[in-house]
Coordinates of C-alpha atoms in Angstrom, one line a residue:
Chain A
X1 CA -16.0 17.6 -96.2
X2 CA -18.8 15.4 -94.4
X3 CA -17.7 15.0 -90.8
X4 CA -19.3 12.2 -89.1
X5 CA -20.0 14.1 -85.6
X6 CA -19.3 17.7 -83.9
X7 CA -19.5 19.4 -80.7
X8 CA -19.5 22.7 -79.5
X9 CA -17.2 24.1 -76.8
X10 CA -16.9 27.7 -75.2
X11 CA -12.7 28.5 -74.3
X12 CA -12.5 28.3 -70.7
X13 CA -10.1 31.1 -69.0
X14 CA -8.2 29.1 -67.3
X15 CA -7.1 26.8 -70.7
X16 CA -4.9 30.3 -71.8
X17 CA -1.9 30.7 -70.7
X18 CA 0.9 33.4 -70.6
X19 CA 0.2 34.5 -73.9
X20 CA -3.5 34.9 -73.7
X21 CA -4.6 32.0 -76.1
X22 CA -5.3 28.9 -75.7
X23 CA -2.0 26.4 -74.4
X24 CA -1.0 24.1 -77.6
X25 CA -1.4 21.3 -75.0
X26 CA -5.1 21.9 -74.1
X27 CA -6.4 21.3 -77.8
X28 CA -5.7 17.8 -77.2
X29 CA -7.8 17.8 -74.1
X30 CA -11.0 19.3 -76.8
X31 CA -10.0 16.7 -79.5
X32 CA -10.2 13.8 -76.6
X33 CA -13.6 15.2 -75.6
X34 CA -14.8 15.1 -79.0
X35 CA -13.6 11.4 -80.1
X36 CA -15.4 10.6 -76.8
X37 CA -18.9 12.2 -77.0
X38 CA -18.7 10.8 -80.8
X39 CA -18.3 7.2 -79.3
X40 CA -20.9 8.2 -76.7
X41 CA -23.3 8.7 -79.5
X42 CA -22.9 5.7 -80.6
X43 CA -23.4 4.0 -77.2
X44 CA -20.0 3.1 -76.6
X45 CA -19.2 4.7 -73.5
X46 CA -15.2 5.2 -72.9
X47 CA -15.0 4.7 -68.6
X48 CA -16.9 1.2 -69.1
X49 CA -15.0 0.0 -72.1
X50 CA -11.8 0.9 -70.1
X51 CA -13.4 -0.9 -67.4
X52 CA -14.1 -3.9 -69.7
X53 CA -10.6 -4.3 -70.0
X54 CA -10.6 -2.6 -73.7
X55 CA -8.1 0.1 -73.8
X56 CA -8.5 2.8 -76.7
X57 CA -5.0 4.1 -77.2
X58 CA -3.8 6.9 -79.4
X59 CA -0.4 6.2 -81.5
X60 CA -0.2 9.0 -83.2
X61 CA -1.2 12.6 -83.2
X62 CA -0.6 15.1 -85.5
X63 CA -2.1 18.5 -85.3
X64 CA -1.4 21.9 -87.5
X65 CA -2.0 24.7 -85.3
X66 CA -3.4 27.8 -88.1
X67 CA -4.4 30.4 -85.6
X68 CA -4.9 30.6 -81.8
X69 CA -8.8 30.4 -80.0
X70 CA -8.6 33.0 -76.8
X71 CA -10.9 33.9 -74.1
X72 CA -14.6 33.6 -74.9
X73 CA -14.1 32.1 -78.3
X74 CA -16.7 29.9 -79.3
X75 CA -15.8 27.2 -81.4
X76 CA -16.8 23.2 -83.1
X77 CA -14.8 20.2 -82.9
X78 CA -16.1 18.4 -86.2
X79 CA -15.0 14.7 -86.2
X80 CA -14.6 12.0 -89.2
X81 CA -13.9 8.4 -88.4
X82 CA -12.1 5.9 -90.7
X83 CA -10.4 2.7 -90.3
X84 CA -6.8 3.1 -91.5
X85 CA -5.6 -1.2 -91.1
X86 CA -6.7 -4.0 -89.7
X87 CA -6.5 -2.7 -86.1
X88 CA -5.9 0.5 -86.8
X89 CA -8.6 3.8 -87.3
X90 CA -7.7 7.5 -87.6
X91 CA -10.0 10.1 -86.6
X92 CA -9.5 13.3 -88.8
X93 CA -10.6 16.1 -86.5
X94 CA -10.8 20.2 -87.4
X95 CA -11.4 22.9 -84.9
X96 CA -13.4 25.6 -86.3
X97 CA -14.2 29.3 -84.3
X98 CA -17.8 30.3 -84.4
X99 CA -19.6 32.0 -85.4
X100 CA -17.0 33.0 -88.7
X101 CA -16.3 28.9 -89.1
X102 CA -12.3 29.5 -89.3
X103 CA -10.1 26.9 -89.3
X104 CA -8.0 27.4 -86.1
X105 CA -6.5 23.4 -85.9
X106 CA -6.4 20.2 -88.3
X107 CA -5.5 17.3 -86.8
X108 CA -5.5 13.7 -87.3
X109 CA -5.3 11.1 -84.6
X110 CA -4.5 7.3 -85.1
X111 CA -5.8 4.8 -82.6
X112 CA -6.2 1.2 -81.9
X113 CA -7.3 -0.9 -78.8
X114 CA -5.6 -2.9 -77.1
X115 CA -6.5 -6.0 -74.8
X116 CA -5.9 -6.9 -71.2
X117 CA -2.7 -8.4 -72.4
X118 CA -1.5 -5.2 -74.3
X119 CA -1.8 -6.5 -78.0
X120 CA -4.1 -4.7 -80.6
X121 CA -7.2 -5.6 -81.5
X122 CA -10.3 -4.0 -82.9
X123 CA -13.7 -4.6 -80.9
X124 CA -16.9 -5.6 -82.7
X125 CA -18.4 -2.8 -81.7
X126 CA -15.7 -0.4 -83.3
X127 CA -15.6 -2.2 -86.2
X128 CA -19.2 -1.7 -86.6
X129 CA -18.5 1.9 -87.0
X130 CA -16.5 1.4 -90.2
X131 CA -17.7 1.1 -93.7
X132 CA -14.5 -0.1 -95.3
X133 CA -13.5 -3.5 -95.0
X134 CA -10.5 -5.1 -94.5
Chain B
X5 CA 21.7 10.8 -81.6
X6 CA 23.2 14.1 -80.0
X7 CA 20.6 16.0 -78.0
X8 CA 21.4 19.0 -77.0
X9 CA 19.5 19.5 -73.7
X10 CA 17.6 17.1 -71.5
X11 CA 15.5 17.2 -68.8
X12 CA 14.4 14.8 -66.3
X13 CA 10.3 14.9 -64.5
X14 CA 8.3 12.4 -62.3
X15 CA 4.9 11.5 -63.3
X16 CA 2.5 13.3 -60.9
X17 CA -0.7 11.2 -60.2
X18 CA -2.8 13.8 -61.2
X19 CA -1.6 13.9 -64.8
X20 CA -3.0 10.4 -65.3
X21 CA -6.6 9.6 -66.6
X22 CA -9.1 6.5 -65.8
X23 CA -6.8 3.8 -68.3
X24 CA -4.2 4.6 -65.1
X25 CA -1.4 6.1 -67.4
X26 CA -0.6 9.4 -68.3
X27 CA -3.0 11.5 -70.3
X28 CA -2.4 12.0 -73.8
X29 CA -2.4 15.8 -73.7
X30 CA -0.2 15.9 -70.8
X31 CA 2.5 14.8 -73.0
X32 CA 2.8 18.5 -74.7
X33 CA 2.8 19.7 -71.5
X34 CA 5.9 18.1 -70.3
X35 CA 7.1 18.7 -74.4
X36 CA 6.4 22.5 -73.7
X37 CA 8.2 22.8 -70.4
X38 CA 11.1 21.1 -71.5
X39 CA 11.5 23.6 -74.4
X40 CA 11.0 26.8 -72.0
X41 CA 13.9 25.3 -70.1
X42 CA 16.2 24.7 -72.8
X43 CA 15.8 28.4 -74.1
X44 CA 16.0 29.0 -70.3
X45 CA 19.8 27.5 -70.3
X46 CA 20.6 29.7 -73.2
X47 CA 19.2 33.3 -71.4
X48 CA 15.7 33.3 -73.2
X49 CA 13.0 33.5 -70.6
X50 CA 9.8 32.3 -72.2
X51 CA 7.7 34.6 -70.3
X52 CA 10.3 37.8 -70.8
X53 CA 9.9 37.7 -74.1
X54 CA 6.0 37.5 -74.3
X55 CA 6.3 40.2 -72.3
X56 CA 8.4 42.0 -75.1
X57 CA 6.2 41.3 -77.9
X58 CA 7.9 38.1 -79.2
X59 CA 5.6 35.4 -79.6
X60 CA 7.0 31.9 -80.2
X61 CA 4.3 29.4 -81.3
X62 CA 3.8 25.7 -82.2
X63 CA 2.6 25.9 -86.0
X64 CA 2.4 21.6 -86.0
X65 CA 3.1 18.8 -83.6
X66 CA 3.5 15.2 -84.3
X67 CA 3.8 12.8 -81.8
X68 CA 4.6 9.2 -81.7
X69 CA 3.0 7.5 -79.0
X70 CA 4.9 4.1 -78.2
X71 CA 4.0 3.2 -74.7
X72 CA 2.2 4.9 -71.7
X73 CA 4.1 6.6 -68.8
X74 CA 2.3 5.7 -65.8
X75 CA 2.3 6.6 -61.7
X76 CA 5.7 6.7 -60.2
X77 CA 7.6 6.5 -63.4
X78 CA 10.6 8.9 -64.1
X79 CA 11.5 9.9 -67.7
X80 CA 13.7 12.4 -69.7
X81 CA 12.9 14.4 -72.1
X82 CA 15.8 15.0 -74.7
X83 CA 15.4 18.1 -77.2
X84 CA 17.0 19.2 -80.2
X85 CA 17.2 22.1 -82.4
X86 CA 17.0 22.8 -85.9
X87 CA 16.2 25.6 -87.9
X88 CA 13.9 24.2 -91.0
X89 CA 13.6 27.5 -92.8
X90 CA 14.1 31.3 -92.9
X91 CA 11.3 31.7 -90.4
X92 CA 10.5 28.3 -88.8
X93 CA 12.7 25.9 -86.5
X94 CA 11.7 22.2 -85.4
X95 CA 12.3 20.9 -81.8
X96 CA 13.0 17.1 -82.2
X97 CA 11.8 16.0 -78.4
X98 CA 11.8 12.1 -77.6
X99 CA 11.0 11.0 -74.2
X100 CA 12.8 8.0 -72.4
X101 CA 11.2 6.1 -69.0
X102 CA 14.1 5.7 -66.3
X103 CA 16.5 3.8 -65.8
X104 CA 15.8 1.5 -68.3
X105 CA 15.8 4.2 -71.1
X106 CA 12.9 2.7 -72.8
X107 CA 11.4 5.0 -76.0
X108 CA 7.8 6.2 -74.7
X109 CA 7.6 9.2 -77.2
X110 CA 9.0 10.4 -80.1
X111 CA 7.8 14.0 -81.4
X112 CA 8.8 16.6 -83.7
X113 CA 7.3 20.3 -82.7
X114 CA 7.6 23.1 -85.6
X115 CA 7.3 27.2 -84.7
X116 CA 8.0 30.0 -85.4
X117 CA 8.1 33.4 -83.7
X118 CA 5.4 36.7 -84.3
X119 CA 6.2 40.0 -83.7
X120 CA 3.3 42.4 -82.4
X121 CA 1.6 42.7 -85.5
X122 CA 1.5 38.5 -86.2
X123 CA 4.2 38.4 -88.8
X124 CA 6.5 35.7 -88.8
X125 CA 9.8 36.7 -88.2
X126 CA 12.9 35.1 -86.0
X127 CA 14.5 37.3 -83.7
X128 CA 18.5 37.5 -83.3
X129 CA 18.3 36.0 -80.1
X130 CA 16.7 32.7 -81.5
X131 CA 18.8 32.8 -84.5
X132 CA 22.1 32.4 -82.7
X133 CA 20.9 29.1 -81.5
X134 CA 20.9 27.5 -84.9
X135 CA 24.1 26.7 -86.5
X136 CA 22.3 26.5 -90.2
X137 CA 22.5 29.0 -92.7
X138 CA 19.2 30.2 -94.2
Chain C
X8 CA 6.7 24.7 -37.5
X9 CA 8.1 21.3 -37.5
X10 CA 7.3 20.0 -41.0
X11 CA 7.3 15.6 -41.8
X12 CA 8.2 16.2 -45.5
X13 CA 9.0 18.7 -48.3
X14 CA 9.3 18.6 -52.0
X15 CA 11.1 21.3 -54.6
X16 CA 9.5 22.3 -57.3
X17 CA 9.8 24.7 -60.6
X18 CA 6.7 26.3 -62.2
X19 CA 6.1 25.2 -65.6
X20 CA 4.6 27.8 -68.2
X21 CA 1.8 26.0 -68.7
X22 CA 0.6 26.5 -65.1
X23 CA 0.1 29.8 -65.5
X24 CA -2.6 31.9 -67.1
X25 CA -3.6 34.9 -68.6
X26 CA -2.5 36.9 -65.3
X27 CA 0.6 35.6 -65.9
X28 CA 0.9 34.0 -62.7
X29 CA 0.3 30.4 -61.9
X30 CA -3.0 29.8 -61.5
X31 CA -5.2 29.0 -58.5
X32 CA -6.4 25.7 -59.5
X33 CA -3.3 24.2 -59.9
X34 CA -2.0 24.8 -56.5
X35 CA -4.2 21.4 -55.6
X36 CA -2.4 19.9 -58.0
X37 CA 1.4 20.6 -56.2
X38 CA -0.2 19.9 -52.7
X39 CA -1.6 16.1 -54.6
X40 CA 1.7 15.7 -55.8
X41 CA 3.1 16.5 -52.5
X42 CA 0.9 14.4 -50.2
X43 CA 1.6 11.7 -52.5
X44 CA 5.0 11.7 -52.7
X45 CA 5.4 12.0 -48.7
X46 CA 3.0 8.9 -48.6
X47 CA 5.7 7.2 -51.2
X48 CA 8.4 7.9 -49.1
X49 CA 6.6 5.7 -45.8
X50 CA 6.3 2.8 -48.4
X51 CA 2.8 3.8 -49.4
X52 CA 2.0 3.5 -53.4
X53 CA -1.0 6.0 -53.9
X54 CA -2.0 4.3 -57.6
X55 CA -1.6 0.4 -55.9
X56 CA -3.2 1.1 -52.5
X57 CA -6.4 2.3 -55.5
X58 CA -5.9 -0.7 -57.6
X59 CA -6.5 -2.4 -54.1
X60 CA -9.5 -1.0 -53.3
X61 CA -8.4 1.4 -50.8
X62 CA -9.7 5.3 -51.5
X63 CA -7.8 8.2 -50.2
X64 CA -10.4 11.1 -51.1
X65 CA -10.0 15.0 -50.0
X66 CA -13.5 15.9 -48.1
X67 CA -12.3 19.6 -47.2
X68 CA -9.4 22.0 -49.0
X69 CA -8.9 25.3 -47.0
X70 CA -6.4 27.4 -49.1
X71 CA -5.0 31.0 -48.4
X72 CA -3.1 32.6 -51.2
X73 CA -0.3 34.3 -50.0
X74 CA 1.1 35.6 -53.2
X75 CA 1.5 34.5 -56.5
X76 CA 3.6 32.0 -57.8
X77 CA 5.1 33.1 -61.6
X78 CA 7.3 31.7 -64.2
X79 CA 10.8 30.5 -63.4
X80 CA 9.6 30.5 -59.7
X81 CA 11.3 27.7 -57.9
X82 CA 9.4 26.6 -54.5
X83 CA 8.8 24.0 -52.0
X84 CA 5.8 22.6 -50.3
X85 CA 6.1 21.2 -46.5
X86 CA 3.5 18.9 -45.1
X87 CA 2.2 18.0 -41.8
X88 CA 0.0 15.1 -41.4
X89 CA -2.4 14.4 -38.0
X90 CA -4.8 12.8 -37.1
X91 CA -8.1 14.6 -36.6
X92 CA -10.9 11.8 -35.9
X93 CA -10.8 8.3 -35.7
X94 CA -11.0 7.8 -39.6
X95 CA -10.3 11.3 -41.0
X96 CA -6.9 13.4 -40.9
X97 CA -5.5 16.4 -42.0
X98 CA -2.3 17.4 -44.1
X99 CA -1.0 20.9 -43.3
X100 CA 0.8 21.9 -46.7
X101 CA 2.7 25.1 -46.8
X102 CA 4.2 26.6 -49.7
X103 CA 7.3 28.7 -49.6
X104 CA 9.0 30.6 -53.0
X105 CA 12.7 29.5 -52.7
X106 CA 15.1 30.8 -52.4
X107 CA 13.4 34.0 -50.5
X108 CA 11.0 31.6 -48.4
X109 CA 8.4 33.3 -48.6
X110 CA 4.8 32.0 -48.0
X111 CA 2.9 31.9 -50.8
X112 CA 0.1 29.7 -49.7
X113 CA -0.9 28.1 -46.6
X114 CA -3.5 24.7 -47.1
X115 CA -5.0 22.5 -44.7
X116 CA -6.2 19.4 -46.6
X117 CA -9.0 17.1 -44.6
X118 CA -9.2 13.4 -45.7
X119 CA -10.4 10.0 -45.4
X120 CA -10.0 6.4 -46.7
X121 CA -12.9 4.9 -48.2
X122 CA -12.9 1.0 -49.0
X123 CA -14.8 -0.4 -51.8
X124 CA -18.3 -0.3 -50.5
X125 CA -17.5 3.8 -49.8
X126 CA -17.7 3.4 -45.8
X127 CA -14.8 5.3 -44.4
X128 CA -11.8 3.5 -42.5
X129 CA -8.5 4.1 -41.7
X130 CA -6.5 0.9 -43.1
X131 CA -3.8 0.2 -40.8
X132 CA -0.8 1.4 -42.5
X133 CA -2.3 5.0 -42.7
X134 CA -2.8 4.5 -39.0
X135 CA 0.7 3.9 -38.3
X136 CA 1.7 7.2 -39.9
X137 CA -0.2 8.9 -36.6
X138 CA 1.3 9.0 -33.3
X139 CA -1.9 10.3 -32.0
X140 CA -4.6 8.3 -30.3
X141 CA -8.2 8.2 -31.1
Chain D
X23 CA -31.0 29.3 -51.5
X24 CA -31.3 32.2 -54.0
X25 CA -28.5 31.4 -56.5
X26 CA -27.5 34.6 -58.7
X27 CA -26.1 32.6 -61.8
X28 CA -26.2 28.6 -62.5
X29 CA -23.6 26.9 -65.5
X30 CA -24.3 23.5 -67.2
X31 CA -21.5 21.1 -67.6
X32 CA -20.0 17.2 -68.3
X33 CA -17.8 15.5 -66.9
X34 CA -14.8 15.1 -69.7
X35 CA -12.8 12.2 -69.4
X36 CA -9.5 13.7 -68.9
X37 CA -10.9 15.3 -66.1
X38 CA -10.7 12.3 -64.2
X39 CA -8.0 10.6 -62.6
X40 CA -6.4 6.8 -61.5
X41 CA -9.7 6.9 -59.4
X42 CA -11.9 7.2 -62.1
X43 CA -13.7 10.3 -60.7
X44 CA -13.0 14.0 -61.6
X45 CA -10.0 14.8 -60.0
X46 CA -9.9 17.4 -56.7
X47 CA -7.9 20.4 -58.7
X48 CA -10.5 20.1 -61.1
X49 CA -13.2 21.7 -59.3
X50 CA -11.7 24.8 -58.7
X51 CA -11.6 25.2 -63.1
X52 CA -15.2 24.4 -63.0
X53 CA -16.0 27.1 -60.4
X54 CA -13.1 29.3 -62.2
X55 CA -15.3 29.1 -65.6
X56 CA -18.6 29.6 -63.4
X57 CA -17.3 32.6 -61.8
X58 CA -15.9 34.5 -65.3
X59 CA -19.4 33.8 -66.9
X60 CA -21.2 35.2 -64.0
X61 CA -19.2 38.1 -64.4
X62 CA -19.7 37.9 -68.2
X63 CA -23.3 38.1 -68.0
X64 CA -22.6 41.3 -66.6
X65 CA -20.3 43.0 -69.0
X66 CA -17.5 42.0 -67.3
X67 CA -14.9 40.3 -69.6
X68 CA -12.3 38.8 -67.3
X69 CA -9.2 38.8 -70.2
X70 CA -10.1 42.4 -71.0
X71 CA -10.3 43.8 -67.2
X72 CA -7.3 42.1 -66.7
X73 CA -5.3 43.8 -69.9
X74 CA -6.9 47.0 -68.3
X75 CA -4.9 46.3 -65.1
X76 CA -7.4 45.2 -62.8
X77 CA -6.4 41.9 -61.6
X78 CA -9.2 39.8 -59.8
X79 CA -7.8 37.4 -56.9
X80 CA -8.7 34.9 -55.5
X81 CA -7.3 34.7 -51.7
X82 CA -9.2 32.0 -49.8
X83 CA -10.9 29.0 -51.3
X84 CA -12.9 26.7 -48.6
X85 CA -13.7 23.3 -50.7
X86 CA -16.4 21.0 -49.5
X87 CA -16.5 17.8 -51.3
X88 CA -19.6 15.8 -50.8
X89 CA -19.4 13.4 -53.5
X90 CA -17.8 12.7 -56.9
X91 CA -18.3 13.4 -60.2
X92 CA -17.3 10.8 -62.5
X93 CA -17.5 10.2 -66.2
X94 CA -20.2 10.9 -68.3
X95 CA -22.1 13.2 -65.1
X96 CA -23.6 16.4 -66.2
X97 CA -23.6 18.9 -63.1
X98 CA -24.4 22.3 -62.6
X99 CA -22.4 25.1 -60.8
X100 CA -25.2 28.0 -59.2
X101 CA -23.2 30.7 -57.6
X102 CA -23.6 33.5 -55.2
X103 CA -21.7 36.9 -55.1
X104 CA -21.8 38.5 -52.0
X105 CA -19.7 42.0 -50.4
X106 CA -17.8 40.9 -47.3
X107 CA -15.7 44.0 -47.1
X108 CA -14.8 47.4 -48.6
X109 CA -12.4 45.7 -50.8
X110 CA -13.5 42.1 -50.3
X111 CA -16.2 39.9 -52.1
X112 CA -17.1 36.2 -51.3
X113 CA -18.7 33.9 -54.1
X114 CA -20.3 31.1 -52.8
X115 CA -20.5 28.4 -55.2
X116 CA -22.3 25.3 -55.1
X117 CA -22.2 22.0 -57.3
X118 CA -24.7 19.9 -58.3
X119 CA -25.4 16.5 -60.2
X120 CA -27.8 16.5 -62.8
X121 CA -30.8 15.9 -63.6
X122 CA -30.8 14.0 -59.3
X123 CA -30.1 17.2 -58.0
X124 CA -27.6 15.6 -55.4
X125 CA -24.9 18.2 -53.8
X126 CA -21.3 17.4 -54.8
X127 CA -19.5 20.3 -53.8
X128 CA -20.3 23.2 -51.6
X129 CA -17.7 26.3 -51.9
X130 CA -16.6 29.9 -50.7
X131 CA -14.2 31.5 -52.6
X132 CA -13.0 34.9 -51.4
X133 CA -11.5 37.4 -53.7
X134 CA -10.7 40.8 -54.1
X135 CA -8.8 43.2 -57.0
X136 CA -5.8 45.0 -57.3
X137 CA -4.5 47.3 -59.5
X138 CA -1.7 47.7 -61.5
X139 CA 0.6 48.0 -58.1
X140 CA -1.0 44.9 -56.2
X141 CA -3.1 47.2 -53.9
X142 CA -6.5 46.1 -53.2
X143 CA -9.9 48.2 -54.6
X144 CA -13.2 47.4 -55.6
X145 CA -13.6 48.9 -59.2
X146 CA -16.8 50.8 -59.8
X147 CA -17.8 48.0 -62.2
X148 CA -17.4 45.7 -59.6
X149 CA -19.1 47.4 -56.8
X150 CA -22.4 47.8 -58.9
X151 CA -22.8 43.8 -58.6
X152 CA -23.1 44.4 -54.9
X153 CA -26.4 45.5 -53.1
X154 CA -25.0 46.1 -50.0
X155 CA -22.9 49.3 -48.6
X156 CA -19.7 49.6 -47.2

């Protein structure tokens, strides 16, 4: 697997819950992180896009949870980009512990942008990050 | 559709980001609670069991994003239950802006339970919830 | 203590964290949800008085826990709101377990309106929440 | 000032709220995470005192805000550990942009321990943190 972009994260305390790991909910919160700092690094910065009236919008999420990160886990978001339709891109995104690189979530997350007016559309400077074409 | 347990929330501001809607990851949140308080209304306390060495965890969530939840908005959250296999159930969990009942999110969350040792198993307790033989 | 507004609550097992008990960070985000909702309920819309330029912003929090708050809890927060300065006031925000009432944590929340060059002023329908003169 | 410990960070976008800054609850995670890696540094693993029955409290947090943090900011907490009592300690944490240096936050957080039936006590791996006598 080639991922396009990762990011290192240390499990913050106060992400676990009751049961001492992690909270199912918070892994969204890393993967968010991750698909931002990834658009960061390619100088499209997600505050003055949203500000610009471009509105990045997940549509779909789907994550497989394989084991649970708990306190002081260290662990990489790795990131892969690809444009899934016309307006339409899917980020497949894998959460691995470190330092023994196992898998603890796959997920994949679908995306488009909408405009000020709410319809979908894909921003010259996202489609720049694609290869395919369509 | 016959759910069989709903629950109703108000959007606090804080759960929403910089696009002025509610965060995507809050979403599981309000998923999550919703659950607890539907094994709540049949005598399983979330927290009691934890504390007993039953661990009931999300193994994969998909979640169908179909429009955002924003300040001030009220919404339910309608759950059902089914078992999938001998070991693993699915929460069907779509949530509904009030009054007008719109869809906002549609989401199917599969677990199972552990025991102390991190087998799968499904305790008696959970098993009389499901109708299904496995 | 003569309290201007209260609002019930129920923790949610995501609040809480590896103690078990809610934890101490989100106890800002009850008293937020609070202090918005009692500024709903005298006609003031937190999210549209931002979208109009108008910035409510916390300078000071002052929070004594009590006790902890844990799962299944049900409790209530009351408010008081004076006036402290000519452009700052303070919330008093309580927080009771129901239905025992007892205090679980005691706030005082210090704020001001900023407008959009960040100067502080009290817009006039915030000053008609006062009856004090300054 | 002679801080004891200092923690990088960045400001991730869920963080912040309808006001596009980082959200007033959020602060007291940051300081939260500061705190348990201060302790870290010296052998003290927060989830594993806690599973031993030593549960550190926090029961007064006094919360300055000077400015705030928005999207994209990297900001460092430095904190201070300091005895206040024979069963009380007082962090005093302080938050700062980076690389301009400017002050966001300034904050006392009072805590103390208690075993496993809620009285207070200063375990010896505690008091060795402390320089001063009580």
């Amino acid at each position: 697997m080639q991922y396009a972009h990762q990011l290192e994260f240390k499990v913050r305390d106060y992400e676990c819950d009751i049961q001492g790991v992690v909270n199912n909910g918070v892994y969204q919160n890393y993967l968010e992180h991750a698909r931002h700092e990834f658009l960061q690094s390619h100088g499209i910065n997600f505050a003055e896009i949203t500000a610009a009236g471009i509105h990045l919008v997940v549509i779909r999420a789907e994550l497989d949870y394989k084991k649970s990160l708990a306190s002081n886990d260290l662990f990489v978001v790795r990131s892969l980009l690809r444009r899934v339709s016309r307006v339409r891109f899917e980020f497949q995104q894998d959460v691995f512990r470190l330092p023994d690189e196992t898998l603890m979530l796959a997920a994949r997350i679908t995306g488009t942008s909408l405009n000020q007016q709410g319809r979908p559309f894909l921003p010259e400077m996202l489609a720049q990050l694609f290869s395919d074409e369509y």
